[in-house]
Amino acid sequence: MLGAGTLAAHPSTDARGALSNVEGQQGAPAIATNAQGGRRYRAFVKWGPARPEVVEIVARPLTGNMVLMRVEAAQTCYTSVDQVLIEGTPANNATVVGHGGVGIIEAVGPQCMSVRVGDRVILNLHDACGRCYNCLRGRSDKCAAQQGQQQQPIADFQGRPVVGRTGAMAELAITTEEYVTPIFATVSSAEISMLTCVAGCGLGMTMTNVPVEVASDVVIFGAGPVGLSAVMGAKVKGASRIIVVEPIPYRRELALKLGATDVVDPNQYRERKPVKPTANFGGPGTTLFEDALVTHLRDMTRMSFSRPWAGSGRVGPDHILEAVGGDRIRPRVHPQGPDPTGVTVLHQCWELCSEIGSIVTSSVGHPSNAVVQLPAAQWADGSKHHWPGTGGGTNDRRDSPRHVRLMETGQINMKALVGRTYPLAQAREAYQVAADRDVPATVVVPNLT
Ligand SMILES: [Zn+2]
Ligand SMILES: [Zn+2]
């Protein structure tokens, strides 16, 4: 269960992080010259088709701008549950499991400039080099620096190289400075750990590329940790209506506590049948399916007056945020949605979207042969706006400190997402609970006793 004190305010930030760094801006960053190579530490490692195990690995020396941090907390993103829990899922290299984590920097390479020993940092989802074509055009979420690159090993296990620059299911995490963001705050590491990939994505969907507008109507599909973060983000942005579609009852209740104005159980609106083709089939304003859920949501977001010449005329919500995806593992006790592949929801997003509305999608896990079909005329000549994927467009270095600030001021509540914490030895169990969806999210705290 949730470790006592795990979510307490971080005790060491002022002493080891914030103050020393403010002062340190006057001079060169501290450099740890001690060799870290040969240091032994426990890590949750996957190699080949076997399920990962906690083993002892040996750190390689830090070079260039590499950094080494002692992990304090790491979230168990649902995107990794099949790798962890299903025997036979391949892995090309021996890899430290996970993406994202929070910890204290214990050593830095000689060329590291942006973080110092003692800093508390969060691992970024993207490396955000700041120098590639995409980064220079404001799209660090698609940083090209590591794309197609062979990952450099960070450690060894029984003579086998181990990779995993964003893997923090371990006592230590070894990466480069582009992959970390210093955090100067008193919020607990378990809460902050939710930001990488998960909450950062949900918040980014409401704030980054397609910001939710004041007094707008928002529909959010899915109330896992991404969707629940989107609920909080939409509330911060001042949406007047936040409707959440989610099949699991406790998640609907939590959504209401975190800012949703309405919740809908999609299993109560399952009927979906093709529309008979007409001369105008697929053209502007038509849909290919009669869908009970879309009809219900359209009714819920119907404007209160019907005078287009006086500001009315919108059909459907202003914003649609999709955080559902395919079920990688069926939940043990909780109800699945009407379509466990998640593909029907993608169609529903398009069908529900108003003529000039926006759709932001973020999910993964759809079957590899799944196809989304859109009416050609709407796609080619319509005005529906779709922004897909890439972690909600979040620029971790820019946005993680902003998100932490929202935690400090109480505008968002990440404690509500951290359902249970586990020691490293129980990392597999932490992923199992995430897969079962018994709580919104689980966090591994390596030193938890
Ligand atoms: Zn993830
Ligand atoms: Zn880049």
Short mmCIF file of C-alpha atoms and ligand atoms in Angstrom, two decimals:
data_model
loop_
_atom_site.label_atom_id
_atom_site.label_comp_id
_atom_site.label_asym_id
_atom_site.label_seq_id
_atom_site.Cartn_x
_atom_site.Cartn_y
_atom_site.Cartn_z
CA MET A 1 0.00 0.00 0.00
CA LEU A 2 0.93 3.63 -0.13
CA GLY A 3 4.15 4.00 1.82
CA ALA A 4 3.91 6.24 4.85
CA GLY A 5 5.68 9.47 4.16
CA THR A 6 6.24 8.64 0.52
CA LEU A 7 4.15 11.56 -0.64
CA ALA A 8 5.39 13.93 2.04
CA ALA A 9 7.08 17.11 0.97
CA HIS A 10 10.54 16.40 -0.31
CA PRO A 11 12.91 17.00 2.61
CA SER A 12 16.18 17.49 0.87
CA THR A 13 15.45 19.90 -1.94
CA ASP A 14 16.45 23.11 -0.23
CA ALA A 15 19.52 21.61 1.35
CA ARG A 16 20.80 19.76 -1.65
CA GLY A 17 19.09 21.31 -4.64
CA ALA A 18 17.42 24.67 -4.84
CA LEU A 19 19.72 26.88 -2.81
CA SER A 20 22.94 25.42 -4.03
CA ASN A 21 21.82 25.83 -7.61
CA VAL A 22 20.69 29.42 -7.31
CA GLU A 23 24.09 30.23 -5.87
CA GLY A 24 25.78 28.00 -8.39
CA GLN A 25 24.57 30.07 -11.31
CA GLN A 26 27.55 32.33 -10.68
CA GLY A 27 30.12 29.68 -11.49
CA ALA A 28 30.79 26.47 -13.27
CA PRO A 29 28.65 23.48 -12.36
CA ALA A 30 30.04 21.03 -9.89
CA ILE A 31 31.67 18.01 -11.47
CA ALA A 32 31.96 14.70 -9.73
CA THR A 33 35.27 13.29 -10.72
CA ASN A 34 34.81 10.02 -8.89
CA ALA A 35 34.59 7.10 -11.23
CA GLN A 36 31.19 5.46 -11.21
CA GLY A 37 32.25 2.59 -13.41
CA GLY A 38 32.02 -0.74 -11.64
CA ARG A 39 29.32 0.40 -9.24
CA ARG A 40 26.88 -2.42 -8.60
CA TYR A 41 23.15 -1.75 -8.32
CA ARG A 42 19.83 -3.55 -8.60
CA ALA A 43 17.68 -2.98 -11.67
CA PHE A 44 14.51 -4.47 -13.20
CA VAL A 45 15.97 -5.74 -16.47
CA LYS A 46 14.36 -7.35 -19.50
CA TRP A 47 16.36 -9.35 -22.04
CA GLY A 48 15.10 -11.58 -24.79
CA PRO A 49 11.55 -12.88 -24.59
CA ALA A 50 11.61 -13.63 -20.87
CA ARG A 51 9.77 -11.46 -18.37
CA PRO A 52 12.04 -8.92 -16.66
CA GLU A 53 13.66 -9.66 -13.31
CA VAL A 54 15.39 -7.64 -10.62
CA VAL A 55 19.11 -8.37 -11.02
CA GLU A 56 22.38 -6.77 -10.01
CA ILE A 57 24.09 -4.90 -12.85
CA VAL A 58 27.38 -3.03 -13.07
CA ALA A 59 27.54 0.63 -14.09
CA ARG A 60 29.79 1.74 -16.92
CA PRO A 61 31.92 4.87 -16.40
CA LEU A 62 30.23 8.24 -16.90
CA THR A 63 31.57 10.08 -19.94
CA GLY A 64 30.69 13.33 -21.72
CA ASN A 65 27.46 14.79 -20.42
CA MET A 66 26.17 11.64 -18.75
CA VAL A 67 24.52 11.80 -15.35
CA LEU A 68 23.82 9.24 -12.64
CA MET A 69 20.90 9.61 -10.27
CA ARG A 70 19.68 7.67 -7.27
CA VAL A 71 16.07 6.84 -8.08
CA GLU A 72 13.45 7.93 -5.56
CA ALA A 73 10.29 7.07 -7.53
CA ALA A 74 9.26 5.76 -10.96
CA GLN A 75 5.77 5.34 -12.40
CA THR A 76 4.62 2.14 -14.09
CA CYS A 77 3.22 3.40 -17.40
CA TYR A 78 0.52 1.15 -18.87
CA THR A 79 2.38 1.09 -22.19
CA SER A 80 4.95 -1.25 -20.62
CA VAL A 81 2.61 -3.77 -19.00
CA ASP A 82 2.78 -6.29 -21.83
CA GLN A 83 6.59 -6.19 -21.89
CA VAL A 84 6.67 -6.87 -18.17
CA LEU A 85 3.85 -9.34 -17.76
CA ILE A 86 3.63 -11.35 -20.98
CA GLU A 87 6.24 -14.01 -21.63
CA GLY A 88 7.53 -13.87 -25.20
CA THR A 89 7.40 -10.11 -25.75
CA PRO A 90 10.73 -9.49 -27.48
CA ALA A 91 13.49 -7.08 -26.47
CA ASN A 92 16.48 -6.50 -28.71
CA ASN A 93 18.85 -5.55 -25.92
CA ALA A 94 19.04 -6.14 -22.22
CA THR A 95 17.10 -3.08 -21.06
CA VAL A 96 16.28 -1.40 -17.78
CA VAL A 97 12.47 -1.33 -17.71
CA GLY A 98 10.40 1.84 -17.56
CA HIS A 99 10.43 5.36 -18.85
CA GLY A 100 10.51 8.15 -16.35
CA GLY A 101 11.50 8.59 -12.76
CA VAL A 102 12.62 11.09 -10.17
CA GLY A 103 15.84 11.04 -8.18
CA ILE A 104 18.88 12.82 -6.83
CA ILE A 105 21.93 13.37 -9.03
CA GLU A 106 24.95 11.65 -7.51
CA ALA A 107 27.48 12.12 -10.29
CA VAL A 108 27.84 13.93 -13.61
CA GLY A 109 30.19 13.56 -16.55
CA PRO A 110 32.85 16.20 -17.24
CA GLN A 111 30.83 17.97 -19.96
CA CYS A 112 27.52 18.18 -18.09
CA MET A 113 26.36 21.81 -17.73
CA SER A 114 22.71 21.93 -16.70
CA VAL A 115 22.52 19.73 -13.62
CA ARG A 116 24.69 19.40 -10.55
CA VAL A 117 25.39 16.80 -7.93
CA GLY A 118 22.59 17.04 -5.34
CA ASP A 119 19.93 18.27 -7.78
CA ARG A 120 16.61 16.50 -7.78
CA VAL A 121 15.66 15.76 -11.39
CA ILE A 122 12.90 14.14 -13.39
CA LEU A 123 13.66 11.92 -16.37
CA ASN A 124 12.19 13.32 -19.59
CA LEU A 125 10.13 11.31 -22.06
CA HIS A 126 12.12 12.83 -24.94
CA ASP A 127 15.74 13.83 -24.97
CA ALA A 128 15.08 17.35 -26.30
CA CYS A 129 18.59 18.01 -27.59
CA GLY A 130 17.70 21.59 -28.57
CA ARG A 131 19.87 21.36 -31.67
CA CYS A 132 18.11 19.06 -34.16
CA TYR A 133 15.74 20.19 -36.92
CA ASN A 134 12.60 19.35 -34.93
CA CYS A 135 13.82 20.88 -31.65
CA LEU A 136 14.77 24.10 -33.41
CA ARG A 137 11.25 24.32 -34.79
CA GLY A 138 9.66 24.00 -31.37
CA ARG A 139 8.96 20.28 -31.55
CA SER A 140 11.24 18.80 -28.94
CA ASP A 141 8.55 16.16 -28.45
CA LYS A 142 9.84 14.76 -31.75
CA CYS A 143 13.54 15.33 -31.05
CA ALA A 144 15.45 13.62 -33.84
CA ALA A 145 18.71 13.18 -31.97
CA GLN A 146 18.07 9.65 -30.77
CA GLN A 147 15.80 8.48 -33.58
CA GLY A 148 17.32 5.50 -35.32
CA GLN A 149 20.38 5.66 -33.09
CA GLN A 150 21.76 2.59 -31.43
CA GLN A 151 21.50 3.18 -27.70
CA GLN A 152 24.83 3.26 -25.92
CA PRO A 153 25.06 0.79 -23.04
CA ILE A 154 24.92 2.24 -19.53
CA ALA A 155 25.79 -0.92 -17.59
CA ASP A 156 26.58 -4.61 -17.93
CA PHE A 157 24.90 -7.76 -16.70
CA GLN A 158 26.96 -10.96 -16.74
CA GLY A 159 29.03 -9.60 -19.61
CA ARG A 160 25.98 -8.49 -21.59
CA PRO A 161 25.55 -4.73 -22.31
CA VAL A 162 22.48 -3.11 -20.72
CA VAL A 163 20.71 -0.09 -22.26
CA GLY A 164 17.85 2.07 -21.01
CA ARG A 165 18.44 5.81 -20.81
CA THR A 166 14.92 6.53 -19.58
CA GLY A 167 14.57 3.36 -17.51
CA ALA A 168 14.27 4.09 -13.81
CA MET A 169 13.03 0.78 -12.45
CA ALA A 170 16.33 0.54 -10.64
CA GLU A 171 18.26 1.88 -7.67
CA LEU A 172 20.22 4.10 -10.05
CA ALA A 173 19.43 5.62 -13.42
CA ILE A 174 22.19 6.51 -15.87
CA THR A 175 21.44 8.80 -18.80
CA THR A 176 22.53 12.05 -20.46
CA GLU A 177 21.69 15.55 -19.31
CA GLU A 178 19.25 16.09 -22.19
CA TYR A 179 17.05 13.46 -20.59
CA VAL A 180 16.70 15.16 -17.20
CA THR A 181 15.05 18.32 -15.91
CA PRO A 182 16.02 19.80 -12.52
CA ILE A 183 13.06 20.29 -10.19
CA PHE A 184 13.29 22.86 -7.40
CA ALA A 185 10.19 22.22 -5.33
CA THR A 186 9.00 20.60 -2.15
CA VAL A 187 6.48 18.23 -3.76
CA SER A 188 7.13 14.52 -3.16
CA SER A 189 9.07 12.53 -5.74
CA ALA A 190 6.23 10.00 -6.11
CA GLU A 191 3.87 12.76 -7.24
CA ILE A 192 6.42 14.31 -9.59
CA SER A 193 7.19 10.91 -11.09
CA MET A 194 3.68 10.85 -12.57
CA LEU A 195 4.67 13.63 -14.98
CA THR A 196 6.91 11.68 -17.37
CA CYS A 197 4.75 10.36 -20.21
CA VAL A 198 1.57 9.98 -18.15
CA ALA A 199 0.40 13.17 -16.43
CA GLY A 200 2.65 15.33 -18.59
CA CYS A 201 0.79 13.95 -21.61
CA GLY A 202 -2.66 14.56 -20.12
CA LEU A 203 -1.80 18.09 -19.03
CA GLY A 204 -0.07 18.79 -22.33
CA MET A 205 -3.17 17.78 -24.25
CA THR A 206 -4.97 20.70 -22.64
CA MET A 207 -2.18 23.29 -22.58
CA THR A 208 0.36 22.88 -25.34
CA ASN A 209 -0.47 22.53 -29.02
CA VAL A 210 -4.25 22.91 -28.74
CA PRO A 211 -4.90 24.86 -25.53
CA VAL A 212 -8.35 24.45 -24.01
CA GLU A 213 -10.15 27.80 -24.04
CA VAL A 214 -11.97 29.47 -21.19
CA ALA A 215 -15.64 28.47 -20.99
CA SER A 216 -15.29 25.75 -23.61
CA ASP A 217 -16.96 22.33 -23.62
CA VAL A 218 -14.51 19.43 -23.39
CA VAL A 219 -15.13 15.69 -23.80
CA ILE A 220 -12.40 13.36 -22.49
CA PHE A 221 -12.41 9.69 -23.49
CA GLY A 222 -10.70 7.60 -20.80
CA ALA A 223 -10.03 8.30 -17.13
CA GLY A 224 -6.77 6.50 -16.57
CA PRO A 225 -3.89 8.61 -15.31
CA VAL A 226 -3.58 10.39 -18.68
CA GLY A 227 -7.29 11.19 -18.93
CA LEU A 228 -7.53 12.22 -15.28
CA SER A 229 -4.59 14.56 -15.78
CA ALA A 230 -6.39 16.00 -18.79
CA VAL A 231 -9.40 16.60 -16.54
CA MET A 232 -7.22 18.60 -14.16
CA GLY A 233 -5.60 20.46 -17.05
CA ALA A 234 -8.96 21.37 -18.58
CA LYS A 235 -10.09 22.68 -15.20
CA VAL A 236 -6.94 24.80 -14.83
CA LYS A 237 -7.57 26.21 -18.31
CA GLY A 238 -11.10 27.25 -17.34
CA ALA A 239 -13.29 24.86 -19.31
CA SER A 240 -16.91 25.20 -18.25
CA ARG A 241 -17.95 21.66 -19.13
CA ILE A 242 -15.69 18.65 -18.70
CA ILE A 243 -17.41 15.40 -19.69
CA VAL A 244 -15.53 12.15 -19.05
CA VAL A 245 -16.35 8.86 -20.81
CA GLU A 246 -15.03 5.88 -18.83
CA PRO A 247 -16.28 2.32 -18.22
CA ILE A 248 -14.72 1.77 -14.75
CA PRO A 249 -16.95 3.17 -11.97
CA TYR A 250 -14.27 4.28 -9.47
CA ARG A 251 -12.47 6.16 -12.22
CA ARG A 252 -15.65 8.04 -13.09
CA GLU A 253 -16.03 8.99 -9.41
CA LEU A 254 -12.42 10.15 -9.22
CA ALA A 255 -12.87 12.21 -12.38
CA LEU A 256 -15.73 14.05 -10.71
CA LYS A 257 -13.56 14.77 -7.66
CA LEU A 258 -10.76 16.12 -9.86
CA GLY A 259 -12.86 18.53 -11.90
CA ALA A 260 -15.13 16.68 -14.31
CA THR A 261 -18.63 18.17 -14.47
CA ASP A 262 -20.25 15.03 -15.93
CA VAL A 263 -19.34 11.38 -16.44
CA VAL A 264 -20.69 8.82 -18.91
CA ASP A 265 -20.46 5.02 -18.89
CA PRO A 266 -19.88 4.04 -22.55
CA ASN A 267 -21.27 0.56 -21.92
CA GLN A 268 -24.70 2.16 -21.60
CA TYR A 269 -24.44 3.54 -25.15
CA ARG A 270 -23.07 0.66 -27.19
CA GLU A 271 -25.35 0.70 -30.22
CA ARG A 272 -23.53 1.55 -33.44
CA LYS A 273 -24.79 0.86 -36.95
CA PRO A 274 -23.69 1.98 -40.42
CA VAL A 275 -25.59 4.81 -42.10
CA LYS A 276 -27.21 3.89 -45.41
CA PRO A 277 -25.32 5.61 -48.26
CA THR A 278 -27.02 8.57 -49.94
CA ALA A 279 -25.98 10.95 -52.72
CA ASN A 280 -24.19 13.13 -50.15
CA PHE A 281 -22.69 10.20 -48.26
CA GLY A 282 -19.53 11.13 -46.39
CA GLY A 283 -19.82 14.80 -47.23
CA PRO A 284 -19.64 17.67 -44.79
CA GLY A 285 -21.92 17.19 -41.83
CA THR A 286 -22.61 13.51 -42.42
CA THR A 287 -21.36 10.54 -40.43
CA LEU A 288 -20.79 6.97 -41.53
CA PHE A 289 -22.34 5.51 -38.38
CA GLU A 290 -25.29 6.13 -36.14
CA ASP A 291 -23.66 5.85 -32.77
CA ALA A 292 -25.58 6.01 -29.50
CA LEU A 293 -22.62 7.38 -27.52
CA VAL A 294 -21.90 10.12 -30.05
CA THR A 295 -25.58 11.08 -30.11
CA HIS A 296 -25.70 11.20 -26.32
CA LEU A 297 -22.55 13.33 -26.04
CA ARG A 298 -23.84 15.66 -28.75
CA ASP A 299 -27.06 16.06 -26.80
CA MET A 300 -25.09 16.80 -23.63
CA THR A 301 -23.09 19.53 -25.35
CA ARG A 302 -26.00 21.03 -27.25
CA MET A 303 -25.92 24.80 -26.96
CA SER A 304 -28.61 26.30 -24.79
CA PHE A 305 -30.01 28.41 -27.62
CA SER A 306 -30.45 27.75 -31.32
CA ARG A 307 -29.94 31.07 -33.09
CA PRO A 308 -26.91 30.79 -35.40
CA TRP A 309 -27.15 34.50 -36.22
CA ALA A 310 -26.72 35.24 -32.50
CA GLY A 311 -23.68 33.12 -31.64
CA SER A 312 -25.09 29.62 -31.77
CA GLY A 313 -24.64 26.86 -34.36
CA ARG A 314 -22.01 24.61 -32.81
CA VAL A 315 -22.81 20.89 -32.98
CA GLY A 316 -20.55 18.85 -30.70
CA PRO A 317 -18.01 19.96 -28.07
CA ASP A 318 -15.16 22.44 -28.61
CA HIS A 319 -12.43 19.99 -27.61
CA ILE A 320 -12.16 16.21 -27.65
CA LEU A 321 -9.28 14.55 -25.81
CA GLU A 322 -8.67 10.84 -26.36
CA ALA A 323 -6.77 8.80 -23.74
CA VAL A 324 -8.11 5.28 -24.20
CA GLY A 325 -5.98 3.10 -26.49
CA GLY A 326 -6.08 -0.65 -26.81
CA ASP A 327 -6.39 -2.92 -23.81
CA ARG A 328 -3.04 -4.70 -23.63
CA ILE A 329 -4.27 -6.87 -20.80
CA ARG A 330 -7.87 -7.39 -19.83
CA PRO A 331 -8.59 -5.93 -16.36
CA ARG A 332 -9.15 -8.62 -13.77
CA VAL A 333 -12.37 -7.35 -12.25
CA HIS A 334 -13.27 -4.06 -13.88
CA PRO A 335 -15.49 -3.65 -16.96
CA GLN A 336 -13.87 -3.08 -20.35
CA GLY A 337 -15.20 -0.48 -22.74
CA PRO A 338 -17.41 -1.49 -25.69
CA ASP A 339 -14.37 -1.96 -27.95
CA PRO A 340 -11.18 -3.17 -26.16
CA THR A 341 -9.11 -2.39 -29.27
CA GLY A 342 -9.77 1.32 -28.72
CA VAL A 343 -10.32 1.88 -32.44
CA THR A 344 -14.05 2.62 -32.19
CA VAL A 345 -13.25 5.49 -29.82
CA LEU A 346 -10.98 7.01 -32.47
CA HIS A 347 -13.89 6.95 -34.92
CA GLN A 348 -16.20 8.39 -32.30
CA CYS A 349 -13.79 11.27 -31.70
CA TRP A 350 -14.02 12.23 -35.38
CA GLU A 351 -17.77 11.76 -35.56
CA LEU A 352 -18.40 13.79 -32.41
CA CYS A 353 -16.07 16.65 -33.32
CA SER A 354 -17.83 19.88 -34.24
CA GLU A 355 -17.25 21.46 -37.65
CA ILE A 356 -14.39 23.63 -36.34
CA GLY A 357 -13.60 21.64 -33.21
CA SER A 358 -10.35 19.98 -32.18
CA ILE A 359 -9.33 16.42 -31.41
CA VAL A 360 -6.17 15.57 -29.52
CA THR A 361 -5.33 11.87 -29.43
CA SER A 362 -2.64 10.32 -27.28
CA SER A 363 -3.26 6.63 -26.88
CA VAL A 364 -1.29 3.57 -27.92
CA GLY A 365 -1.81 -0.16 -27.96
CA HIS A 366 -4.21 -0.54 -30.89
CA PRO A 367 -3.90 -3.80 -32.84
CA SER A 368 -1.21 -3.53 -35.52
CA ASN A 369 -3.74 -4.17 -38.30
CA ALA A 370 -6.28 -1.64 -37.03
CA VAL A 371 -7.39 1.03 -39.51
CA VAL A 372 -9.25 4.30 -38.98
CA GLN A 373 -11.58 5.26 -41.82
CA LEU A 374 -12.64 8.86 -42.29
CA PRO A 375 -15.08 10.43 -44.76
CA ALA A 376 -12.78 11.69 -47.52
CA ALA A 377 -14.60 14.99 -48.05
CA GLN A 378 -14.44 15.85 -44.35
CA TRP A 379 -10.77 14.95 -44.10
CA ALA A 380 -9.69 16.71 -47.27
CA ASP A 381 -11.85 19.81 -47.19
CA GLY A 382 -13.28 19.99 -43.69
CA SER A 383 -12.19 22.04 -40.69
CA LYS A 384 -11.95 19.47 -37.94
CA HIS A 385 -8.53 19.84 -36.34
CA HIS A 386 -6.62 16.74 -35.22
CA TRP A 387 -3.37 16.82 -33.24
CA PRO A 388 -2.00 13.33 -32.59
CA GLY A 389 0.33 11.68 -30.16
CA THR A 390 3.81 12.48 -28.88
CA GLY A 391 2.96 12.88 -25.22
CA GLY A 392 0.49 15.71 -25.63
CA GLY A 393 3.16 17.83 -27.31
CA THR A 394 4.88 18.36 -23.99
CA ASN A 395 8.34 19.87 -23.96
CA ASP A 396 9.56 18.28 -20.73
CA ARG A 397 12.26 20.81 -19.92
CA ARG A 398 9.87 23.70 -20.40
CA ASP A 399 6.70 22.11 -19.06
CA SER A 400 7.67 19.80 -16.16
CA PRO A 401 8.62 22.77 -13.91
CA ARG A 402 5.29 24.40 -14.85
CA HIS A 403 3.38 21.26 -13.96
CA VAL A 404 5.24 20.96 -10.65
CA ARG A 405 4.32 24.57 -9.92
CA LEU A 406 0.66 23.64 -10.44
CA MET A 407 1.14 20.87 -7.87
CA GLU A 408 2.72 23.25 -5.37
CA THR A 409 -0.14 25.70 -5.65
CA GLY A 410 -2.76 22.96 -5.35
CA GLN A 411 -4.18 23.57 -8.83
CA ILE A 412 -3.61 19.95 -9.77
CA ASN A 413 -3.56 16.90 -7.49
CA MET A 414 -1.12 14.14 -8.41
CA LYS A 415 -1.54 12.46 -5.03
CA ALA A 416 -4.93 11.32 -6.28
CA LEU A 417 -3.25 9.34 -9.07
CA VAL A 418 -0.59 7.58 -7.01
CA GLY A 419 -2.68 4.68 -5.82
CA ARG A 420 -0.01 2.38 -4.38
CA THR A 421 3.75 2.34 -4.02
CA TYR A 422 6.00 -0.72 -4.20
CA PRO A 423 9.67 -1.51 -3.49
CA LEU A 424 11.85 -2.47 -6.44
CA ALA A 425 11.63 -6.16 -5.54
CA GLN A 426 7.89 -5.96 -6.25
CA ALA A 427 8.16 -4.07 -9.55
CA ARG A 428 6.34 -6.84 -11.42
CA GLU A 429 3.45 -6.68 -8.96
CA ALA A 430 3.31 -2.90 -9.43
CA TYR A 431 2.87 -3.44 -13.19
CA GLN A 432 0.28 -6.17 -12.58
CA VAL A 433 -1.85 -3.79 -10.52
CA ALA A 434 -1.47 -1.13 -13.22
CA ALA A 435 -2.62 -3.69 -15.79
CA ASP A 436 -5.54 -4.74 -13.61
CA ARG A 437 -6.46 -1.06 -13.19
CA ASP A 438 -7.30 -1.54 -9.51
CA VAL A 439 -5.94 1.96 -8.81
CA PRO A 440 -5.27 4.89 -11.19
CA ALA A 441 -1.50 4.32 -11.15
CA THR A 442 1.29 2.61 -9.24
CA VAL A 443 4.76 3.89 -8.42
CA VAL A 444 7.94 1.98 -7.61
CA VAL A 445 9.98 3.50 -4.78
CA PRO A 446 13.26 1.52 -4.82
CA ASN A 447 14.18 2.21 -1.19
CA LEU A 448 10.67 1.57 0.16
CA THR A 449 10.81 -0.63 3.26
ZN ZN B 1 4.46 5.89 -20.99
ZN ZN B 2 16.38 17.49 -30.76
#
